[in-house]
Amino acid sequence: MSFRKILLAAAIAAAVGLFFALDLGRYFSLEALKAQQTAIEAFRARQPWLAAALYFAMYVAVTALSLPGAVLMTLAGGAVFGLWWGTLIVSFASSVGATLAFLVSRFLLRDWVTARFGERLAAIDAGIKREGAFYLFTLRLVPVFPFFVINLLFGLTAMKARTFYWVSQLGMLAGTLVYVNAGTQLAKIESLAGIVSPGLLISFGLLGVFPLIAKKIVAAVRANQVYARWSKPSRFDRNLVVIGGGSAGLVTAYIAAAVKARVTLVEKHRMGGDCLNTGCVPSKALIRSAKFLSHTRRATEFGCRSGTADFDFGEVMERVQRVVRAVEPHDSVERYTGLGVEVIEGTAKIVSPWEVDVTRENGATERLSTRGIVIAAGARPFVPPIPGLEQVGYLTSDTVWALRELPGRLVVLGGGPIGCELTQTFARLGAKVTQVEMAPRIMIREDVEVSEMVTRRFRAEGVDVLVNHKAKQFAIEDGEKILIAEHDGQDVRIPFDVVLVAVGRVANLKGYGLEEVGVVTSRTVDTNEFLQTNYPNIYAAGDVAGPYQFTHTAAHQAWYAAVNALFDPFKKFKADYRVIPWSTFVEPEVARVGLNEQEAKEKGVPFEVSRYELDDLDRAIADSEAHGFVKVLTVPGKDRILGVTIVGEHAGDLIAEYVLAMKQGIGLNKILGTIHIYPTLAEANKYAAGVWKKAHAPQQLLAWVARFHAWRRGE
Ligand SMILES: Cc1cc2nc3c(=O)[nH]c(=O)nc-3n(C[C@H](O)[C@H](O)[C@H](O)COP(=O)(O)OP(=O)(O)OC[C@H]3O[C@@H](n4cnc5c(N)ncnc54)[C@H](O)[C@@H]3O)c2cc1C
């Protein structure tokens, strides 16, 4: 705590202490006020301005110091200055005093509270920004909590002092009027309790919630304005139409059918979408084959003299397709039809907020009417407008799966998860891979040490990782394809046979009616926290809605989209993004949930790090995979987990324990107290918790325990 803070805290403590020590509270009673009323009025008659100034100052002091007595002071205001002058003075004095209390609380405690509850406070601040003024107004009119508590609590939030001041003044006005008015009849008042009748309290309550209700009504009217130009069908053939049969669309349709809604799923290409056909499934299948090859090359590490694998790239790629076909039934038309979903293979186009046209492959079009629509149209690879790219030709994650001949020299553009996974995989399959990334490191969202570990491994496996290289132009020179990249202001020329573009994915927003109907989009379909678009009956989920682009987040959103679309306005849920895990399936595998160090620093969230190195873990040593770490960020001094990064074998599986812990509010102490099977990689999670425990061992207590043992030994 700074010296200024200590000084202020001491001054306030002294003032409050004096108030109670000298029993000044006795002057703030009804009897004392009545007894002194004549004398005070006489003083006011002689020195009206001085009396007003003294009264104002006293009122401000009482409120600013959160001392009991504000009600009495308000009555006195009415008794001494009359209704209108009394109301004027009290209204300003109480607002100034409340704002001072608010500022004191902010000055003394806000930093401390931010340091301790950074992330939770951020969520509260976001709410305060949206609706804080309305809530404060309500709390001022409906005195559920004492005003001094409100002053102090709002000081801890990010509400602007100006807003706090004027909302308080406005909100307290009605109450001030009532009490000042009562003060003008001071002689008749027998107790403070009877001043506000139950009827008046109810009126205040109604007045207090009125702005909130009005706000909700205005929002509802605004939301419904978008429907003004449409005529709503009197009945619908379906409860829900889902556009897109990828991860988001499938789960949406599944949930809708499970709760007995009539739901139609429209897919224009292949059921299963990206994940099954061109994303997770084929990439993981190819990664597995490449991993097998990498193991044969590491034969000596496993005690074998040598190891080779005779393989054909085309056959490996055929296995990938076999894996896709093996998983395909999970996402098939047959399965979903069996689950109660009507599946239509065709292209959907939204033609009104309640109608979707579906065009089948044979050109036949059918109009579906529906109460709700969920857009789950996914994303596609982003192809940057680099001169020459179209001329040289390129692959993306959509087209790479058709390759049957291994490229000799492969350039992978992009150092994100997809670029990294494919870089290592193709290198292991025998291509000479150059990875080109314009940022200073690959896997830029992860901590620097993670990027460095992965880069080291890539380089050890023969990948040429070029960071700080911006692809500027593609060209064909003497029949050879060349990428010209800019590095440190110089042009670097990289010859290659095939280029794979993996620089990000963009949401599919065109060609299915969003523009025509007026569904608002930016980089994705814009949605609120309930996943509603600007048309409250049209929802979006998955890659098309963002912000995450994973199968598991698509499925997570799908639950909210389905339930909200089917049960609004009776019940709807805000999508919960508090605990989002992901993994990049390179070797060493990288998995994360919650904050890492760089994000915590960017957000100003204080943290402690507990780190366990996997080279110490028995199972990792036995498996010859003794590399990587478990890094847990916790709230300083507590075992509450803020985030975890795991780098190493099966990191994506290991992190599940921490995902559960974060979601269910389980701390490191409980993980430490849980039996983990020996010898498994999962023990690393427990050992990381042990590192935290050791760092927080109660040293003083242990010193006493040591003395206890010494005493027991008779020393
Ligand atoms: C190479 C690669 C690897 C990946 N690996 C992983 C991973 O390991 N783990 C992970 O979680 N995520 C991974 N992802 C991401 C994951 O694939 C996506 O996040 C997920 O598929 C998104 O699902 P979605 O339903 O939003 O979209 P999609 O799966 O793209 O589905 C959208 C569907 O909508 C259909 N559609 C579009 N417009 C219309 C229309 N007008 N009418 C009818 N149908 C339409 C499309 O044909 C498509 O089938 C990977 C992605 C790639 C490219």
Short mmCIF file of N, CA and C and ligand atoms in Angstrom, two decimals, residues 243-249 266-270 272-275 278-280 283-284 346-348 376-379 397 401 418 421 505 508 512 541-544 549-552 554 585, ligand 1:
data_model
loop_
_atom_site.label_atom_id
_atom_site.label_comp_id
_atom_site.label_asym_id
_atom_site.label_seq_id
_atom_site.Cartn_x
_atom_site.Cartn_y
_atom_site.Cartn_z
N ILE A 243 -28.91 -24.75 -40.80
CA ILE A 243 -28.19 -24.64 -42.07
C ILE A 243 -26.75 -25.10 -41.87
N GLY A 244 -26.40 -26.25 -42.39
CA GLY A 244 -25.05 -26.77 -42.27
C GLY A 244 -25.00 -28.01 -41.41
N GLY A 245 -24.40 -29.08 -41.96
CA GLY A 245 -24.33 -30.34 -41.23
C GLY A 245 -22.93 -30.63 -40.72
N GLY A 246 -22.23 -29.57 -40.25
CA GLY A 246 -20.92 -29.77 -39.60
C GLY A 246 -21.12 -29.95 -38.10
N SER A 247 -20.02 -29.77 -37.35
CA SER A 247 -20.09 -30.03 -35.90
C SER A 247 -21.21 -29.24 -35.24
N ALA A 248 -21.33 -27.94 -35.56
CA ALA A 248 -22.34 -27.10 -34.92
C ALA A 248 -23.75 -27.52 -35.33
N GLY A 249 -23.94 -27.72 -36.63
CA GLY A 249 -25.27 -28.04 -37.14
C GLY A 249 -25.76 -29.40 -36.66
N VAL A 266 -30.11 -28.98 -43.10
CA VAL A 266 -29.82 -28.88 -44.53
C VAL A 266 -28.31 -28.85 -44.72
N GLU A 267 -27.80 -29.76 -45.52
CA GLU A 267 -26.35 -29.81 -45.79
C GLU A 267 -26.13 -29.83 -47.31
N LYS A 268 -25.27 -28.92 -47.77
CA LYS A 268 -25.13 -28.80 -49.22
C LYS A 268 -23.99 -29.64 -49.77
N HIS A 269 -23.09 -30.09 -48.90
CA HIS A 269 -21.91 -30.78 -49.43
C HIS A 269 -21.79 -32.16 -48.80
N ARG A 270 -21.05 -32.22 -47.68
CA ARG A 270 -20.89 -33.53 -47.05
C ARG A 270 -21.24 -33.44 -45.58
N GLY A 272 -21.09 -33.88 -41.75
CA GLY A 272 -19.87 -33.93 -40.93
C GLY A 272 -19.02 -32.68 -41.11
N GLY A 273 -19.27 -31.97 -42.23
CA GLY A 273 -18.58 -30.69 -42.45
C GLY A 273 -17.08 -30.82 -42.47
N ASP A 274 -16.43 -29.73 -42.06
CA ASP A 274 -14.96 -29.66 -42.11
C ASP A 274 -14.31 -30.70 -41.22
N CYS A 275 -14.82 -30.83 -40.01
CA CYS A 275 -14.13 -31.65 -39.03
C CYS A 275 -13.95 -33.07 -39.55
N THR A 278 -12.40 -32.61 -43.91
CA THR A 278 -11.16 -31.93 -44.29
C THR A 278 -10.41 -31.35 -43.09
N GLY A 279 -10.88 -31.64 -41.88
CA GLY A 279 -10.28 -30.99 -40.70
C GLY A 279 -9.72 -31.98 -39.71
N CYS A 280 -10.38 -32.03 -38.56
CA CYS A 280 -9.84 -32.80 -37.42
C CYS A 280 -9.54 -34.25 -37.79
N SER A 283 -6.77 -34.88 -40.51
CA SER A 283 -5.46 -34.38 -40.04
C SER A 283 -4.92 -35.28 -38.93
N LYS A 284 -5.81 -35.72 -38.03
CA LYS A 284 -5.31 -36.57 -36.94
C LYS A 284 -4.91 -37.95 -37.47
N GLY A 346 -29.05 -30.48 -49.74
CA GLY A 346 -29.31 -29.40 -50.68
C GLY A 346 -28.72 -28.11 -50.14
N THR A 347 -28.86 -27.03 -50.93
CA THR A 347 -28.31 -25.75 -50.51
C THR A 347 -29.41 -24.88 -49.93
N ALA A 348 -29.17 -24.39 -48.71
CA ALA A 348 -30.19 -23.58 -48.04
C ALA A 348 -29.97 -22.10 -48.32
N ALA A 376 -25.30 -22.53 -39.23
CA ALA A 376 -24.10 -23.27 -38.82
C ALA A 376 -23.31 -23.58 -40.10
N ALA A 377 -23.06 -22.51 -40.87
CA ALA A 377 -22.51 -22.68 -42.22
C ALA A 377 -20.99 -22.75 -42.25
N GLY A 378 -20.34 -22.66 -41.09
CA GLY A 378 -18.90 -22.93 -41.02
C GLY A 378 -18.01 -21.85 -41.60
N ALA A 379 -16.77 -22.27 -41.89
CA ALA A 379 -15.75 -21.33 -42.39
C ALA A 379 -14.95 -22.03 -43.48
N SER A 397 -6.24 -26.46 -46.59
CA SER A 397 -6.68 -27.62 -45.79
C SER A 397 -7.91 -28.27 -46.42
N TRP A 401 -6.06 -33.04 -48.97
CA TRP A 401 -6.36 -34.46 -48.76
C TRP A 401 -6.45 -35.24 -50.06
N ILE A 418 -3.08 -25.13 -37.56
CA ILE A 418 -3.22 -25.99 -38.75
C ILE A 418 -1.91 -26.02 -39.52
N GLU A 421 0.61 -28.24 -37.58
CA GLU A 421 0.32 -29.68 -37.64
C GLU A 421 0.72 -30.25 -39.00
N ARG A 505 -8.82 -18.91 -41.13
CA ARG A 505 -10.07 -19.33 -41.76
C ARG A 505 -11.09 -18.21 -41.64
N ASN A 508 -18.15 -18.37 -43.53
CA ASN A 508 -18.95 -18.37 -44.76
C ASN A 508 -20.16 -17.46 -44.56
N TYR A 512 -26.12 -17.24 -49.13
CA TYR A 512 -27.28 -17.97 -48.61
C TYR A 512 -28.25 -17.05 -47.88
N ALA A 541 -24.06 -20.54 -34.78
CA ALA A 541 -23.15 -21.31 -33.92
C ALA A 541 -22.00 -21.87 -34.75
N GLY A 542 -20.89 -22.14 -34.09
CA GLY A 542 -19.74 -22.74 -34.76
C GLY A 542 -18.84 -21.69 -35.41
N ASP A 543 -18.04 -22.15 -36.36
CA ASP A 543 -17.05 -21.27 -37.00
C ASP A 543 -17.68 -20.03 -37.62
N VAL A 544 -18.94 -20.13 -38.06
CA VAL A 544 -19.58 -18.99 -38.71
C VAL A 544 -19.87 -17.88 -37.69
N GLN A 549 -12.67 -21.40 -33.13
CA GLN A 549 -12.85 -22.26 -34.31
C GLN A 549 -12.40 -23.68 -33.99
N PHE A 550 -13.16 -24.32 -33.13
CA PHE A 550 -12.89 -25.70 -32.77
C PHE A 550 -14.19 -26.49 -32.85
N THR A 551 -14.03 -27.79 -33.03
CA THR A 551 -15.21 -28.65 -33.05
C THR A 551 -15.91 -28.64 -31.70
N HIS A 552 -15.12 -28.69 -30.62
CA HIS A 552 -15.78 -28.75 -29.30
C HIS A 552 -16.47 -27.45 -28.93
N ALA A 554 -17.81 -25.46 -31.22
CA ALA A 554 -18.99 -25.47 -32.10
C ALA A 554 -20.11 -26.27 -31.45
N PHE A 585 -1.97 -30.48 -32.21
CA PHE A 585 -1.48 -31.86 -32.20
C PHE A 585 -0.16 -32.01 -32.94
C1 LIG B 1 -7.01 -29.05 -40.97
C2 LIG B 1 -7.93 -28.76 -39.83
C3 LIG B 1 -7.74 -29.40 -38.63
C4 LIG B 1 -8.59 -29.15 -37.57
N1 LIG B 1 -8.36 -29.81 -36.40
C5 LIG B 1 -9.18 -29.59 -35.35
C6 LIG B 1 -8.99 -30.29 -34.14
O1 LIG B 1 -8.10 -31.11 -34.02
N2 LIG B 1 -9.84 -30.05 -33.12
C7 LIG B 1 -10.85 -29.14 -33.22
O2 LIG B 1 -11.59 -28.95 -32.27
N3 LIG B 1 -11.05 -28.46 -34.37
C8 LIG B 1 -10.25 -28.66 -35.43
N4 LIG B 1 -10.46 -28.00 -36.61
C9 LIG B 1 -11.56 -27.01 -36.65
C10 LIG B 1 -12.91 -27.68 -36.87
O3 LIG B 1 -12.84 -28.49 -38.01
C11 LIG B 1 -13.98 -26.63 -37.03
O4 LIG B 1 -13.93 -25.73 -35.95
C12 LIG B 1 -15.37 -27.25 -37.06
O5 LIG B 1 -15.45 -28.13 -38.15
C13 LIG B 1 -16.43 -26.16 -37.20
O6 LIG B 1 -17.69 -26.75 -37.36
P1 LIG B 1 -18.89 -25.93 -37.99
O7 LIG B 1 -20.09 -26.79 -37.85
O8 LIG B 1 -18.93 -24.57 -37.44
O9 LIG B 1 -18.52 -25.75 -39.51
P2 LIG B 1 -18.28 -26.82 -40.65
O10 LIG B 1 -17.74 -28.08 -40.14
O11 LIG B 1 -17.48 -26.10 -41.67
O12 LIG B 1 -19.73 -27.12 -41.21
C14 LIG B 1 -20.43 -26.20 -41.96
C15 LIG B 1 -21.28 -26.95 -42.95
O13 LIG B 1 -22.24 -26.06 -43.50
C16 LIG B 1 -22.47 -26.44 -44.83
N5 LIG B 1 -23.09 -25.28 -45.49
C17 LIG B 1 -22.57 -24.05 -45.66
N6 LIG B 1 -23.47 -23.26 -46.29
C18 LIG B 1 -24.57 -24.01 -46.51
C19 LIG B 1 -25.82 -23.75 -47.12
N7 LIG B 1 -26.11 -22.57 -47.64
N8 LIG B 1 -26.71 -24.75 -47.18
C20 LIG B 1 -26.44 -25.97 -46.67
N9 LIG B 1 -25.27 -26.26 -46.09
C21 LIG B 1 -24.34 -25.29 -46.01
C22 LIG B 1 -21.08 -26.78 -45.33
O14 LIG B 1 -21.12 -27.58 -46.46
C23 LIG B 1 -20.49 -27.50 -44.13
O15 LIG B 1 -20.68 -28.88 -44.21
C24 LIG B 1 -9.64 -28.23 -37.71
C25 LIG B 1 -9.86 -27.59 -38.92
C26 LIG B 1 -9.02 -27.85 -39.97
C27 LIG B 1 -9.26 -27.17 -41.26
#
